[in-house]
């Protein structure tokens, strides 16, 4: 009786070992079928995307991945990059930092010459350090957090602007409106909501403005009465309230702010670039100004890209601005491969570092002379009569250190 | 081996000063034998963990050689395994589900990260770190060791509180702890850098580090489970009340399993930090918690082998579904990508396994369960001398024990000989040995005259008086019965004596040592053992382990009375069922095992709560001789409760009758049988109609 149980146990363990090896071999077979070793072989450009298709990174990475597929499809239809077809391999890292390095290694094994990393620096670290071992460069499509460029121990690249850049753009635009005083709201929950106001203040005060107060909030907070009361009691009222808050919080906050009779302008960042904000805040949304990646001005590449994407996937993109960052990253890779004149990973990496004025979906990108956070145009949008209205698009003249 | 006789001698020498020579010889022989047995058990457990390690190493190394990504997966597998094994040490053995262990992994990860990250990086990430940590840069291995040590100390401080809790309240506290640790890691920005990734950690973890950590974790967990301390923790998992009544200090044993378990989890945490190179608080939060819990529950949380198998299995499932979920081409079939497939399959597997096998795939089975049989068989044939030698010792033990028992009976007989002796003994408690008399001196002062005395015990439950000024005495070698109608307070009195209830008033002494205010385990360690009205066995433990819990306590606290579990097993004729789980035995056998467990404590006083309940007449009469046999062998006093008057009258030399919390009558069986108050209490009286003649009580008992 006892020994039978024992042998069942042993058999089970043996089976496990066997299954483990089988899974490993299965993975290997698939990989070799895809593309051989890394380097300048195969006559293909292979882009590996290690993305959070599920989990915390999904809201950014899923729209970006769809746009990447569309952009690659367009390039291949037009004859590829320097005559080479582009292969895009997207793998889900489930927003798991430990899985990121494993998945990245799989992509490298599959011959990836450049890697697109997930939305958050903590998740991207493993991808960057793993890719660095084979001299492969990592770019994140939709992250805006500058620490992404250093988190993996090797230089990595943002494709979107950094939060320091978009906050500086918002500050510059506010100064242009003649605003002199600002009040900021931060949340320690994300470096996004925490650092945007810091960058804004740095740029705003550099341009002669003054931040007269700061308060904190929690993401997902149901009631902003405490924060609103403080702002309403300020005399004189600040010209502008700046925060990295995003919907649905922004909608709740702005309603309470206006109900308390505060007339100050409300400025936010790219998290506000979504239709639900207008739906939820109604008339109180009017007057909100935010920085974002781009805007579908008539005849713009943005408009054209989003229309093409809609046709490609048979439905309108849920978050167009985030999706366009997926188009941007493919444009950057295309420019780098063309500049390098090869698909050697190291050559592509060197080329990325030297890119200047690359035309992308959202304006232009320059990496030359930067630490990996691109100089990129920032669009400023204001909500007027329940509509997103394009106001300006520029690279801020002063950018605070990340 | 060479060290053993010395230790035995030392112990014998120590014992000789306290107890009669026969007892000392018995104690030392018993201790030496037990040490041999335990050493063998630990050796087998060690062998099992080494075997397990070899299998894990083969899997991990084999998989790692397939390629870079497989190597990564192997490392993650090993790191998770360390966490799961760490969790097993506490939750598996104590039965208390802990949700805080990923937090200790997180604390350790952060400590190691902060200590080892280059000052250059920390200058930008945490320039204002407290304690001047921004300027500290330790080599990674040193930082890892410091992190594990500091985390263990933190866990120990927290454990002081958590070990006092059991069941769901302990789990809720660990949940709160996890949330607090997350909040601290997120908000103590000057130290941790806040919610976002802390980066710049030297990447040193590789397959070898992972294997090393798994080896340590495996050996620690398996040896702990096989150790006496581990066994005690498991007994608290099975039944806290029974464990403490068997002398197990529940809080302390749980505390040590908590500390050990946190240390192993800390080890897993530092590996993770030095594998990723960048960590964030959310990495040690719900996702990791669910993953490790699922791995443990899948394999079977009661066993180390289960933890290992669960981790490997879950990793295979996760890898296989991840491979399928990415939309590969398998045998020419293009499978469409399916996001979330692996979570779906993992969830489904957990549900199915939990329904099909609630205690996990392996339950508490261990690899060495098989190995030990092989090993023992090998020892018996190859090293027959060792086995023979140990059997000789056992035989010698038995002889010594027999002599000791005979001696005890001889001296004991004088005391309870006549009811008169008991009556005169009433005077004894009037001159107590004094409050200064501690347990040990009392033991050598009058080992044969161990007497339990309860005077004026009252117990109020929210105004209801369950006991009202109840007094009784039990002398060594005497079998005393406590009878009374349902709800009379009999079990309450037993619970008061064994320390489960603190009486609202009253004095209790054992050999003149006050029992008031002592916890159940302390009372048990003084030599009061008990059984329960409804059996409270350690159901998932074997019969041998059930006995060993009590026997090990006796060895530690009453060496002169201690006997080996093997001895008790043969005394009760349990050799055949020694390795059977107590919970699967027939009811009658379970009751016997419970008595045996109480006897294994080497009691001076044995409390039996309705031992004859559910037994037929023949069995009851067998029990009569069994209890007498125990009394004769152990020389202990017995206090028993039962409804079966026939049984009580046949067995007991003196009887107390309890009604509505009061002792209404006491005396030898013949006296009690005729007492009109007793008859009234059992039959009930109507008006002033007192029964003129005493009915025959045994007849009532049968009714």
Short mmCIF file of C-alpha atoms in Angstrom, two decimals, chain A residues 2-3 5-10 12-13 15-17 19-21 23-31 53-56 90-92 94 96-99 101-103 105-106 109 120-123 125-126 129-130 133 145 147 150-153 188-192 194 198, chain B residues 52 55 59 62-63 66-74 76-77 79 186-187 189 195-200 203 275-278 280 282-283 305 308-309 312-313 315-316 318-323 326 339-340 342-343 346 361-362 365-370 372-374 579:
data_model
loop_
_atom_site.label_atom_id
_atom_site.label_comp_id
_atom_site.label_asym_id
_atom_site.label_seq_id
_atom_site.Cartn_x
_atom_site.Cartn_y
_atom_site.Cartn_z
CA UNK A 2 2.66 2.40 1.16
CA UNK A 3 5.16 1.52 -1.53
CA UNK A 5 1.88 5.36 -3.16
CA UNK A 6 5.61 5.90 -3.26
CA UNK A 7 5.98 4.68 -6.80
CA UNK A 8 2.99 6.76 -7.88
CA UNK A 9 4.85 9.71 -6.47
CA UNK A 10 8.01 8.85 -8.32
CA UNK A 12 4.45 11.65 -11.12
CA UNK A 13 7.80 13.36 -10.63
CA UNK A 15 6.25 12.69 -15.68
CA UNK A 16 6.74 16.26 -14.55
CA UNK A 17 10.37 16.21 -15.59
CA UNK A 19 6.69 17.35 -19.49
CA UNK A 20 9.08 20.14 -18.58
CA UNK A 21 11.59 19.00 -21.16
CA UNK A 23 7.63 22.07 -23.26
CA UNK A 24 11.19 23.29 -23.60
CA UNK A 25 11.74 21.40 -26.84
CA UNK A 26 8.42 22.61 -28.18
CA UNK A 27 9.50 26.17 -27.57
CA UNK A 28 12.80 25.56 -29.25
CA UNK A 29 11.28 24.11 -32.38
CA UNK A 30 9.01 27.06 -32.83
CA UNK A 31 11.90 29.44 -32.36
CA UNK A 53 -1.01 42.19 -23.23
CA UNK A 54 -2.66 41.26 -19.94
CA UNK A 55 -2.35 42.91 -16.54
CA UNK A 56 -1.46 46.43 -15.49
CA UNK A 90 4.52 40.05 -30.12
CA UNK A 91 4.78 38.12 -26.86
CA UNK A 92 2.77 38.68 -23.70
CA UNK A 94 1.66 39.43 -18.48
CA UNK A 96 5.18 40.36 -14.78
CA UNK A 97 8.69 41.81 -14.28
CA UNK A 98 10.23 38.35 -13.89
CA UNK A 99 8.60 37.10 -17.06
CA UNK A 101 13.41 38.88 -19.18
CA UNK A 102 12.32 35.34 -20.06
CA UNK A 103 10.11 36.56 -22.89
CA UNK A 105 15.25 36.03 -24.22
CA UNK A 106 12.74 34.05 -26.28
CA UNK A 109 16.42 33.46 -29.55
CA UNK A 120 6.25 50.66 -17.27
CA UNK A 121 9.91 50.98 -16.28
CA UNK A 122 9.67 48.30 -13.56
CA UNK A 123 8.45 45.80 -16.14
CA UNK A 125 14.02 46.58 -16.62
CA UNK A 126 14.33 42.85 -17.20
CA UNK A 129 19.13 44.07 -19.17
CA UNK A 130 18.45 40.83 -21.02
CA UNK A 133 23.57 40.97 -23.21
CA UNK A 145 8.49 57.86 -17.65
CA UNK A 147 13.56 56.51 -15.67
CA UNK A 150 18.21 53.98 -17.06
CA UNK A 151 16.25 51.29 -15.24
CA UNK A 152 17.80 48.32 -17.00
CA UNK A 153 21.39 49.30 -16.42
CA UNK A 188 2.44 59.06 -4.78
CA UNK A 189 0.65 56.07 -6.28
CA UNK A 190 2.43 56.31 -9.64
CA UNK A 191 5.58 58.12 -10.64
CA UNK A 192 3.39 59.56 -13.43
CA UNK A 194 3.80 62.15 -8.65
CA UNK A 198 7.23 68.46 -10.09
CA UNK B 52 14.09 15.83 -3.87
CA UNK B 55 15.27 15.71 -8.93
CA UNK B 59 14.81 19.34 -13.97
CA UNK B 62 18.18 20.02 -17.83
CA UNK B 63 15.73 22.72 -18.78
CA UNK B 66 17.90 24.17 -23.68
CA UNK B 67 18.52 27.88 -24.14
CA UNK B 68 18.58 31.36 -22.70
CA UNK B 69 14.87 31.77 -22.14
CA UNK B 70 14.63 28.29 -20.66
CA UNK B 71 17.45 29.18 -18.31
CA UNK B 72 15.46 32.22 -17.22
CA UNK B 73 12.39 30.09 -16.65
CA UNK B 74 14.45 27.64 -14.62
CA UNK B 76 12.21 31.80 -11.89
CA UNK B 77 11.08 28.28 -11.07
CA UNK B 79 13.06 31.36 -6.89
CA UNK B 186 5.30 52.61 -1.66
CA UNK B 187 5.29 55.66 0.58
CA UNK B 189 10.01 57.30 -0.79
CA UNK B 195 5.86 53.00 -6.17
CA UNK B 196 8.01 52.81 -9.26
CA UNK B 197 10.92 50.53 -9.87
CA UNK B 198 14.00 50.67 -7.66
CA UNK B 199 16.78 49.93 -10.10
CA UNK B 200 20.50 49.50 -10.31
CA UNK B 203 22.25 41.10 -11.21
CA UNK B 275 17.63 38.43 -10.67
CA UNK B 276 15.45 41.29 -11.91
CA UNK B 277 17.86 44.14 -11.24
CA UNK B 278 14.85 46.38 -10.69
CA UNK B 280 8.83 47.60 -7.30
CA UNK B 282 3.77 45.71 -6.64
CA UNK B 283 6.14 42.84 -7.46
CA UNK B 305 7.36 17.39 -1.62
CA UNK B 308 8.04 21.29 -4.84
CA UNK B 309 5.69 19.38 -7.13
CA UNK B 312 7.08 22.59 -10.91
CA UNK B 313 3.61 21.69 -12.13
CA UNK B 315 5.40 26.44 -13.91
CA UNK B 316 4.89 23.81 -16.59
CA UNK B 318 2.16 28.44 -17.10
CA UNK B 319 4.88 27.90 -19.69
CA UNK B 320 2.78 25.57 -21.84
CA UNK B 321 -0.21 27.91 -21.87
CA UNK B 322 2.00 30.91 -22.48
CA UNK B 323 3.44 29.11 -25.48
CA UNK B 326 1.11 33.47 -28.08
CA UNK B 339 -4.43 36.66 -24.23
CA UNK B 340 -5.09 35.48 -20.70
CA UNK B 342 -2.59 30.85 -18.92
CA UNK B 343 -4.47 32.61 -16.13
CA UNK B 346 -4.22 27.96 -14.01
CA UNK B 361 -2.09 16.44 -5.24
CA UNK B 362 0.27 14.88 -2.73
CA UNK B 365 3.24 12.60 1.52
CA UNK B 366 6.98 12.97 1.24
CA UNK B 367 9.49 11.47 -1.12
CA UNK B 368 11.29 9.90 1.83
CA UNK B 369 8.13 7.99 2.72
CA UNK B 370 9.28 5.64 -0.02
CA UNK B 372 12.72 5.37 4.33
CA UNK B 373 11.19 1.97 3.71
CA UNK B 374 13.98 1.11 1.32
CA UNK B 579 1.86 4.51 10.77
#
